[in-house]
Amino acid sequence: MWQNYKRKGLSEMRPYITGETLDERISVSEQDKLNGSPKPGDMIARNPNNHADQWLVAQKYFKDNLEPA
């Protein structure tokens, strides 16, 4: 069953750079790809405990759910 959770800590992110090649180090979900990502306004997040664990965060999700600390 789905439940709501909120983050306990900070999220490390940086902007996606237009034209940047996202290799196998940065995960992009199939749904985000179908929606045209990566694109300007998207962000790249990383696990603060494992900098090799990185993923794309779509602009809309970022704007709806995150803000600078």
XYZ file of C-alpha atoms in Angstrom:
69
model
C 0.000 0.000 0.000
C 1.257 3.495 -0.872
C 1.948 5.840 2.023
C 3.125 9.433 2.244
C 6.651 10.164 3.434
C 8.604 13.389 3.692
C 12.319 13.831 3.462
C 14.407 13.999 6.629
C 17.407 15.724 5.118
C 18.673 17.735 2.207
C 18.857 16.678 -1.430
C 22.045 17.372 -3.381
C 21.161 18.566 -6.883
C 22.559 20.531 -9.779
C 20.971 21.806 -12.982
C 21.021 19.672 -16.118
C 23.240 21.441 -18.665
C 21.618 21.669 -22.107
C 23.427 19.313 -24.469
C 25.048 17.384 -21.610
C 25.395 13.697 -22.383
C 23.830 11.582 -19.644
C 25.699 8.303 -19.567
C 24.982 5.169 -17.567
C 26.037 6.974 -14.366
C 22.851 9.087 -14.355
C 19.509 7.250 -14.329
C 16.624 8.651 -16.359
C 13.250 6.943 -15.930
C 11.418 5.708 -19.015
C 8.506 8.027 -18.162
C 10.832 11.043 -18.043
C 12.319 10.010 -21.407
C 8.794 9.762 -22.860
C 8.128 13.289 -21.549
C 11.175 14.658 -23.401
C 13.824 14.631 -20.685
C 16.587 15.447 -20.339
C 15.688 19.055 -21.083
C 16.404 22.540 -19.729
C 15.051 22.993 -16.211
C 15.622 19.353 -15.208
C 17.944 18.678 -12.294
C 20.513 15.972 -11.556
C 20.309 14.572 -8.019
C 22.873 12.462 -6.208
C 22.959 10.339 -3.112
C 25.081 12.271 -0.564
C 26.471 8.975 0.740
C 27.311 7.575 -2.703
C 28.112 10.212 -5.322
C 28.082 7.560 -8.058
C 24.303 7.135 -7.462
C 22.766 9.905 -9.615
C 19.389 10.386 -11.287
C 17.441 12.955 -13.254
C 14.642 14.913 -11.579
C 12.142 16.405 -14.020
C 11.620 20.157 -13.814
C 7.925 19.929 -12.860
C 8.571 17.504 -9.984
C 11.465 19.663 -8.801
C 9.403 22.873 -8.866
C 6.420 21.192 -7.165
C 8.375 19.480 -4.389
C 11.752 21.088 -3.717
C 13.192 24.490 -2.891
C 16.665 25.798 -2.020
C 17.745 25.131 1.554
